Amino acid sequence: MKINTKSLIYATSLTIILATLLTIIAELSKLLKDFLASITGHHWVTKGLFALIIFIAVYFFFASSKDYKECKKEIYSVIAITIVSSLAIFLFFVWHFLSK
Amino acid sequence: MVSSLIGIHAALGEIAIFAFIWVFIELLNPSEQRIKRAKKAAVIGVILFFMSWIVGGYYYVNYYGKNVKPIIKEGPVPWAHEIFTETKEHIFLFLPFLSILTLGLIHKSGKALIKDKKTRSSILTLTFLIVLIGLAMAVMGYLISTGARAALEAKLL
């Protein structure tokens, strides 16, 4: 199978962004967290499956699109998204703990 | 009883980090042979991150939640769970996807990485980020274990 780096970059970026948003929103909404838990029995398992499904779906959705000739800027975008998302999750849980 | 799954999870994750350190070193000054080795190392890293995810996930859902989490939360350092377990379990989810991306980029770029320094630098930075997040996972794992130990010591003394 020929790899499409554009769809791979889109899939990774969207997976990280959506997993981060789902994590934070589910902590703020008991209703959503309970709903996630009701799907697989544990909210974290559902989040993992959700991330996997998003990654595969986004990759195949863009797989036939025209690929990048070069993608260094897009790789740095994924790096920036990962750093911001990681910090957002960490700082959210620090805030969540301190605000209890 | 201490679950051996946490040791297996940590070992798989740490070997995956080593695999990406190997990728990083191969790409510093690449040749055709080094790029082939980098691909192999990245495949190993991807497989190990997924295995670490499955083993760690099984431990987290079936053992940690029932046996370790309540002890840490009642102990002297509840933040070990409230901040670090929560952060670790969610940021970990990024690693399998970042590692697949790295493997795909190396596979697609192939020999071009020998001359294309800019793309190579970006892939090196991405690989370095995977290693850094992996090391952060190990440090957070240590802090969580410390939280459990502190709670058990507080109960015993």
mmCIF file of C-alpha atoms in Angstrom:
data_model
loop_
_atom_site.group_PDB
_atom_site.id
_atom_site.type_symbol
_atom_site.label_atom_id
_atom_site.label_comp_id
_atom_site.label_asym_id
_atom_site.label_seq_id
_atom_site.Cartn_x
_atom_site.Cartn_y
_atom_site.Cartn_z
ATOM 1 C CA MET A 1 0.000 0.000 0.000
ATOM 2 C CA LYS A 2 1.296 3.441 -0.965
ATOM 3 C CA ILE A 3 1.530 5.718 2.068
ATOM 4 C CA ASN A 4 -0.090 9.143 1.825
ATOM 5 C CA THR A 5 1.809 11.435 4.201
ATOM 6 C CA LYS A 6 -0.829 14.183 3.940
ATOM 7 C CA SER A 7 -3.603 11.911 5.241
ATOM 8 C CA LEU A 8 -1.238 10.450 7.848
ATOM 9 C CA ILE A 9 -0.479 13.960 9.145
ATOM 10 C CA TYR A 10 -4.196 14.896 9.108
ATOM 11 C CA ALA A 11 -5.098 11.645 10.909
ATOM 12 C CA THR A 12 -2.451 12.122 13.608
ATOM 13 C CA SER A 13 -3.277 15.808 14.176
ATOM 14 C CA LEU A 14 -7.046 15.291 14.365
ATOM 15 C CA THR A 15 -6.698 12.226 16.594
ATOM 16 C CA ILE A 16 -4.558 14.153 19.086
ATOM 17 C CA ILE A 17 -6.811 17.236 19.056
ATOM 18 C CA LEU A 18 -10.054 15.253 19.423
ATOM 19 C CA ALA A 19 -8.612 12.925 22.094
ATOM 20 C CA THR A 20 -7.512 15.992 24.082
ATOM 21 C CA LEU A 21 -10.893 17.715 23.752
ATOM 22 C CA LEU A 22 -12.761 14.527 24.643
ATOM 23 C CA THR A 23 -10.544 14.033 27.711
ATOM 24 C CA ILE A 24 -11.120 17.553 29.038
ATOM 25 C CA ILE A 25 -14.838 17.779 28.182
ATOM 26 C CA ALA A 26 -15.515 14.331 29.703
ATOM 27 C CA GLU A 27 -13.891 15.442 32.973
ATOM 28 C CA LEU A 28 -16.157 18.495 33.053
ATOM 29 C CA SER A 29 -19.316 16.615 32.077
ATOM 30 C CA LYS A 30 -20.229 13.600 34.213
ATOM 31 C CA LEU A 31 -22.948 12.789 31.703
ATOM 32 C CA LEU A 32 -20.410 12.399 28.879
ATOM 33 C CA LYS A 33 -17.961 10.463 31.061
ATOM 34 C CA ASP A 34 -20.724 8.055 32.103
ATOM 35 C CA PHE A 35 -21.813 7.713 28.483
ATOM 36 C CA LEU A 36 -18.224 6.870 27.432
ATOM 37 C CA ALA A 37 -18.010 4.334 30.261
ATOM 38 C CA SER A 38 -21.321 2.776 29.227
ATOM 39 C CA ILE A 39 -20.009 1.951 25.744
ATOM 40 C CA THR A 40 -17.093 -0.317 26.710
ATOM 41 C CA GLY A 41 -17.318 -0.494 30.499
ATOM 42 C CA HIS A 42 -14.540 2.096 31.054
ATOM 43 C CA HIS A 43 -14.268 5.689 29.816
ATOM 44 C CA TRP A 44 -10.545 5.333 29.036
ATOM 45 C CA VAL A 45 -11.069 2.249 26.868
ATOM 46 C CA THR A 46 -13.749 4.115 24.898
ATOM 47 C CA LYS A 47 -11.389 7.090 24.457
ATOM 48 C CA GLY A 48 -8.659 4.772 23.153
ATOM 49 C CA LEU A 49 -11.039 3.071 20.710
ATOM 50 C CA PHE A 50 -12.380 6.481 19.667
ATOM 51 C CA ALA A 51 -8.807 7.659 18.953
ATOM 52 C CA LEU A 52 -8.075 4.507 16.936
ATOM 53 C CA ILE A 53 -11.289 4.821 14.901
ATOM 54 C CA ILE A 54 -10.705 8.545 14.223
ATOM 55 C CA PHE A 55 -7.124 7.854 13.113
ATOM 56 C CA ILE A 56 -8.132 5.071 10.701
ATOM 57 C CA ALA A 57 -11.218 6.927 9.398
ATOM 58 C CA VAL A 58 -9.383 10.217 8.761
ATOM 59 C CA TYR A 59 -6.461 8.398 7.122
ATOM 60 C CA PHE A 60 -8.699 6.535 4.663
ATOM 61 C CA PHE A 61 -10.882 9.605 4.072
ATOM 62 C CA PHE A 62 -7.872 11.569 2.775
ATOM 63 C CA ALA A 63 -5.851 8.599 1.479
ATOM 64 C CA SER A 64 -6.638 9.270 -2.167
ATOM 65 C CA SER A 65 -5.965 13.026 -1.970
ATOM 66 C CA LYS A 66 -2.915 14.540 -3.650
ATOM 67 C CA ASP A 67 0.102 14.021 -1.386
ATOM 68 C CA TYR A 68 2.561 16.708 -0.253
ATOM 69 C CA LYS A 69 5.748 17.186 -2.254
ATOM 70 C CA GLU A 70 7.436 18.177 0.972
ATOM 71 C CA CYS A 71 5.917 18.280 4.442
ATOM 72 C CA LYS A 72 8.423 19.673 6.918
ATOM 73 C CA LYS A 73 6.084 22.514 7.969
ATOM 74 C CA GLU A 74 3.235 20.064 8.499
ATOM 75 C CA ILE A 75 5.472 17.799 10.605
ATOM 76 C CA TYR A 76 6.348 20.783 12.815
ATOM 77 C CA SER A 77 2.600 21.511 13.061
ATOM 78 C CA VAL A 78 1.995 17.988 14.401
ATOM 79 C CA ILE A 79 4.830 18.547 16.902
ATOM 80 C CA ALA A 80 3.270 21.858 18.019
ATOM 81 C CA ILE A 81 -0.199 20.262 18.305
ATOM 82 C CA THR A 82 1.250 17.427 20.412
ATOM 83 C CA ILE A 83 3.095 19.791 22.775
ATOM 84 C CA VAL A 84 0.092 22.111 23.213
ATOM 85 C CA SER A 85 -2.286 19.149 23.725
ATOM 86 C CA SER A 86 0.040 17.502 26.261
ATOM 87 C CA LEU A 87 0.396 20.757 28.208
ATOM 88 C CA ALA A 88 -3.374 21.322 28.037
ATOM 89 C CA ILE A 89 -4.053 17.878 29.539
ATOM 90 C CA PHE A 90 -1.398 18.281 32.252
ATOM 91 C CA LEU A 91 -2.451 21.821 33.229
ATOM 92 C CA PHE A 92 -6.127 20.820 33.159
ATOM 93 C CA PHE A 93 -5.534 18.012 35.671
ATOM 94 C CA VAL A 94 -3.398 20.299 37.870
ATOM 95 C CA TRP A 95 -6.254 22.832 37.864
ATOM 96 C CA HIS A 96 -8.842 20.090 38.399
ATOM 97 C CA PHE A 97 -6.929 18.796 41.440
ATOM 98 C CA LEU A 98 -6.332 22.235 42.954
ATOM 99 C CA SER A 99 -9.938 23.323 42.450
ATOM 100 C CA LYS A 100 -11.424 20.354 44.389
ATOM 101 C CA MET B 1 -0.230 -8.857 45.541
ATOM 102 C CA VAL B 2 1.771 -6.730 43.113
ATOM 103 C CA SER B 3 0.682 -7.208 39.497
ATOM 104 C CA SER B 4 3.485 -8.199 37.118
ATOM 105 C CA LEU B 5 1.569 -6.496 34.295
ATOM 106 C CA ILE B 6 2.858 -3.060 35.339
ATOM 107 C CA GLY B 7 6.449 -4.288 34.940
ATOM 108 C CA ILE B 8 5.662 -5.734 31.507
ATOM 109 C CA HIS B 9 3.912 -2.482 30.493
ATOM 110 C CA ALA B 10 6.898 -0.391 31.634
ATOM 111 C CA ALA B 11 9.440 -2.708 29.972
ATOM 112 C CA LEU B 12 7.575 -2.674 26.634
ATOM 113 C CA GLY B 13 7.302 1.117 26.766
ATOM 114 C CA GLU B 14 10.961 1.577 27.655
ATOM 115 C CA ILE B 15 12.143 -0.740 24.854
ATOM 116 C CA ALA B 16 9.883 1.236 22.482
ATOM 117 C CA ILE B 17 11.669 4.426 23.621
ATOM 118 C CA PHE B 18 15.025 2.738 22.919
ATOM 119 C CA ALA B 19 13.752 1.792 19.442
ATOM 120 C CA PHE B 20 13.034 5.464 18.711
ATOM 121 C CA ILE B 21 16.418 6.525 20.124
ATOM 122 C CA TRP B 22 17.824 4.018 17.611
ATOM 123 C CA VAL B 23 15.724 5.658 14.836
ATOM 124 C CA PHE B 24 17.059 9.071 15.899
ATOM 125 C CA ILE B 25 20.681 7.932 15.773
ATOM 126 C CA GLU B 26 20.279 6.248 12.366
ATOM 127 C CA LEU B 27 18.788 9.436 10.893
ATOM 128 C CA LEU B 28 21.456 11.797 12.237
ATOM 129 C CA ASN B 29 23.782 10.984 9.351
ATOM 130 C CA PRO B 30 21.765 8.699 7.069
ATOM 131 C CA SER B 31 22.905 6.335 4.348
ATOM 132 C CA GLU B 32 20.743 3.821 2.457
ATOM 133 C CA GLN B 33 21.662 1.143 4.984
ATOM 134 C CA ARG B 34 20.948 3.407 7.976
ATOM 135 C CA ILE B 35 17.530 4.380 6.587
ATOM 136 C CA LYS B 36 16.670 0.670 6.232
ATOM 137 C CA ARG B 37 17.685 0.137 9.860
ATOM 138 C CA ALA B 38 15.692 3.216 10.951
ATOM 139 C CA LYS B 39 12.572 1.718 9.296
ATOM 140 C CA LYS B 40 13.099 -1.581 11.125
ATOM 141 C CA ALA B 41 13.631 0.206 14.442
ATOM 142 C CA ALA B 42 10.480 2.299 13.882
ATOM 143 C CA VAL B 43 8.438 -0.861 13.131
ATOM 144 C CA ILE B 44 9.707 -2.378 16.397
ATOM 145 C CA GLY B 45 8.853 0.862 18.243
ATOM 146 C CA VAL B 46 5.301 0.974 16.812
ATOM 147 C CA ILE B 47 4.614 -2.682 17.725
ATOM 148 C CA LEU B 48 5.997 -2.207 21.246
ATOM 149 C CA PHE B 49 3.970 0.965 21.886
ATOM 150 C CA PHE B 50 0.791 -0.890 20.875
ATOM 151 C CA MET B 51 1.722 -3.852 23.085
ATOM 152 C CA SER B 52 2.480 -1.473 25.973
ATOM 153 C CA TRP B 53 -0.915 0.184 25.374
ATOM 154 C CA ILE B 54 -2.778 -3.151 25.531
ATOM 155 C CA VAL B 55 -0.903 -4.488 28.581
ATOM 156 C CA GLY B 56 -0.980 -1.143 30.421
ATOM 157 C CA GLY B 57 -4.645 -0.690 29.552
ATOM 158 C CA TYR B 58 -5.560 -4.141 30.837
ATOM 159 C CA TYR B 59 -3.646 -3.435 34.079
ATOM 160 C CA TYR B 60 -5.205 0.027 34.457
ATOM 161 C CA VAL B 61 -8.794 -1.127 33.902
ATOM 162 C CA ASN B 62 -8.690 -4.459 35.750
ATOM 163 C CA TYR B 63 -6.156 -3.931 38.555
ATOM 164 C CA TYR B 64 -5.120 -0.309 39.142
ATOM 165 C CA GLY B 65 -8.652 1.109 39.411
ATOM 166 C CA LYS B 66 -9.728 -1.400 42.062
ATOM 167 C CA ASN B 67 -6.502 -1.965 44.012
ATOM 168 C CA VAL B 68 -4.106 0.984 43.634
ATOM 169 C CA LYS B 69 -6.153 4.107 42.879
ATOM 170 C CA PRO B 70 -8.176 4.059 46.165
ATOM 171 C CA ILE B 71 -4.973 3.588 48.207
ATOM 172 C CA ILE B 72 -3.202 6.515 46.513
ATOM 173 C CA LYS B 73 -6.262 8.775 46.829
ATOM 174 C CA GLU B 74 -6.493 8.106 50.583
ATOM 175 C CA GLY B 75 -2.723 8.467 51.085
ATOM 176 C CA PRO B 76 -0.514 11.497 51.747
ATOM 177 C CA VAL B 77 0.061 12.269 48.033
ATOM 178 C CA PRO B 78 -3.298 11.962 46.240
ATOM 179 C CA TRP B 79 -1.956 14.182 43.448
ATOM 180 C CA ALA B 80 0.078 11.177 42.285
ATOM 181 C CA HIS B 81 -3.193 9.796 40.911
ATOM 182 C CA GLU B 82 -5.246 12.944 40.437
ATOM 183 C CA ILE B 83 -2.601 14.689 38.347
ATOM 184 C CA PHE B 84 -0.053 12.150 37.135
ATOM 185 C CA THR B 85 -2.117 9.001 36.485
ATOM 186 C CA GLU B 86 -4.771 11.084 34.780
ATOM 187 C CA THR B 87 -2.177 12.927 32.661
ATOM 188 C CA LYS B 88 -0.206 9.757 31.854
ATOM 189 C CA GLU B 89 -3.175 7.646 30.777
ATOM 190 C CA HIS B 90 -4.321 10.323 28.326
ATOM 191 C CA ILE B 91 -1.027 11.608 26.887
ATOM 192 C CA PHE B 92 0.076 7.993 26.384
ATOM 193 C CA LEU B 93 -2.649 7.702 23.732
ATOM 194 C CA PHE B 94 -0.621 10.042 21.482
ATOM 195 C CA LEU B 95 2.424 7.766 21.298
ATOM 196 C CA PRO B 96 1.132 4.923 19.064
ATOM 197 C CA PHE B 97 -0.133 7.458 16.504
ATOM 198 C CA LEU B 98 3.016 9.618 16.566
ATOM 199 C CA SER B 99 5.108 6.468 16.115
ATOM 200 C CA ILE B 100 2.993 5.335 13.116
ATOM 201 C CA LEU B 101 3.418 8.820 11.619
ATOM 202 C CA THR B 102 7.200 8.645 12.065
ATOM 203 C CA LEU B 103 7.348 5.195 10.465
ATOM 204 C CA GLY B 104 5.186 6.396 7.552
ATOM 205 C CA LEU B 105 7.367 9.481 7.000
ATOM 206 C CA ILE B 106 10.603 7.483 6.987
ATOM 207 C CA HIS B 107 9.048 4.863 4.696
ATOM 208 C CA LYS B 108 7.729 7.506 2.273
ATOM 209 C CA SER B 109 10.844 9.714 2.257
ATOM 210 C CA GLY B 110 13.251 6.784 1.930
ATOM 211 C CA LYS B 111 16.581 7.616 0.286
ATOM 212 C CA ALA B 112 15.553 11.259 -0.171
ATOM 213 C CA LEU B 113 16.353 11.768 3.520
ATOM 214 C CA ILE B 114 20.059 11.532 2.671
ATOM 215 C CA LYS B 115 19.932 14.863 0.800
ATOM 216 C CA ASP B 116 16.767 16.529 2.139
ATOM 217 C CA LYS B 117 18.135 17.978 5.367
ATOM 218 C CA LYS B 118 15.010 20.005 6.209
ATOM 219 C CA THR B 119 12.600 17.053 6.110
ATOM 220 C CA ARG B 120 15.180 14.966 7.962
ATOM 221 C CA SER B 121 15.423 17.616 10.710
ATOM 222 C CA SER B 122 11.644 17.674 11.087
ATOM 223 C CA ILE B 123 11.495 13.852 11.368
ATOM 224 C CA LEU B 124 14.391 13.948 13.852
ATOM 225 C CA THR B 125 12.466 16.504 15.943
ATOM 226 C CA LEU B 126 9.346 14.318 15.823
ATOM 227 C CA THR B 127 11.395 11.285 16.897
ATOM 228 C CA PHE B 128 12.950 13.318 19.723
ATOM 229 C CA LEU B 129 9.446 14.331 20.857
ATOM 230 C CA ILE B 130 8.379 10.651 20.965
ATOM 231 C CA VAL B 131 11.428 9.864 23.121
ATOM 232 C CA LEU B 132 10.686 12.846 25.409
ATOM 233 C CA ILE B 133 7.024 11.868 25.866
ATOM 234 C CA GLY B 134 8.119 8.274 26.470
ATOM 235 C CA LEU B 135 10.555 9.414 29.162
ATOM 236 C CA ALA B 136 7.833 11.607 30.692
ATOM 237 C CA MET B 137 5.647 8.460 30.874
ATOM 238 C CA ALA B 138 8.437 6.675 32.772
ATOM 239 C CA VAL B 139 8.867 9.601 35.209
ATOM 240 C CA MET B 140 5.092 9.788 35.795
ATOM 241 C CA GLY B 141 5.021 6.015 36.347
ATOM 242 C CA TYR B 142 7.691 6.482 39.027
ATOM 243 C CA LEU B 143 5.672 9.276 40.693
ATOM 244 C CA ILE B 144 2.523 7.106 40.710
ATOM 245 C CA SER B 145 4.461 4.190 42.272
ATOM 246 C CA THR B 146 5.870 6.625 44.844
ATOM 247 C CA GLY B 147 2.311 7.713 45.651
ATOM 248 C CA ALA B 148 1.280 4.087 46.213
ATOM 249 C CA ARG B 149 4.352 3.380 48.367
ATOM 250 C CA ALA B 150 3.821 6.523 50.454
ATOM 251 C CA ALA B 151 0.188 5.513 51.043
ATOM 252 C CA LEU B 152 1.147 1.984 52.111
ATOM 253 C CA GLU B 153 3.890 3.296 54.424
ATOM 254 C CA ALA B 154 1.398 5.715 56.014
ATOM 255 C CA LYS B 155 -0.933 2.771 56.687
ATOM 256 C CA LEU B 156 1.826 0.611 58.204
ATOM 257 C CA LEU B 157 3.442 3.262 60.419
#
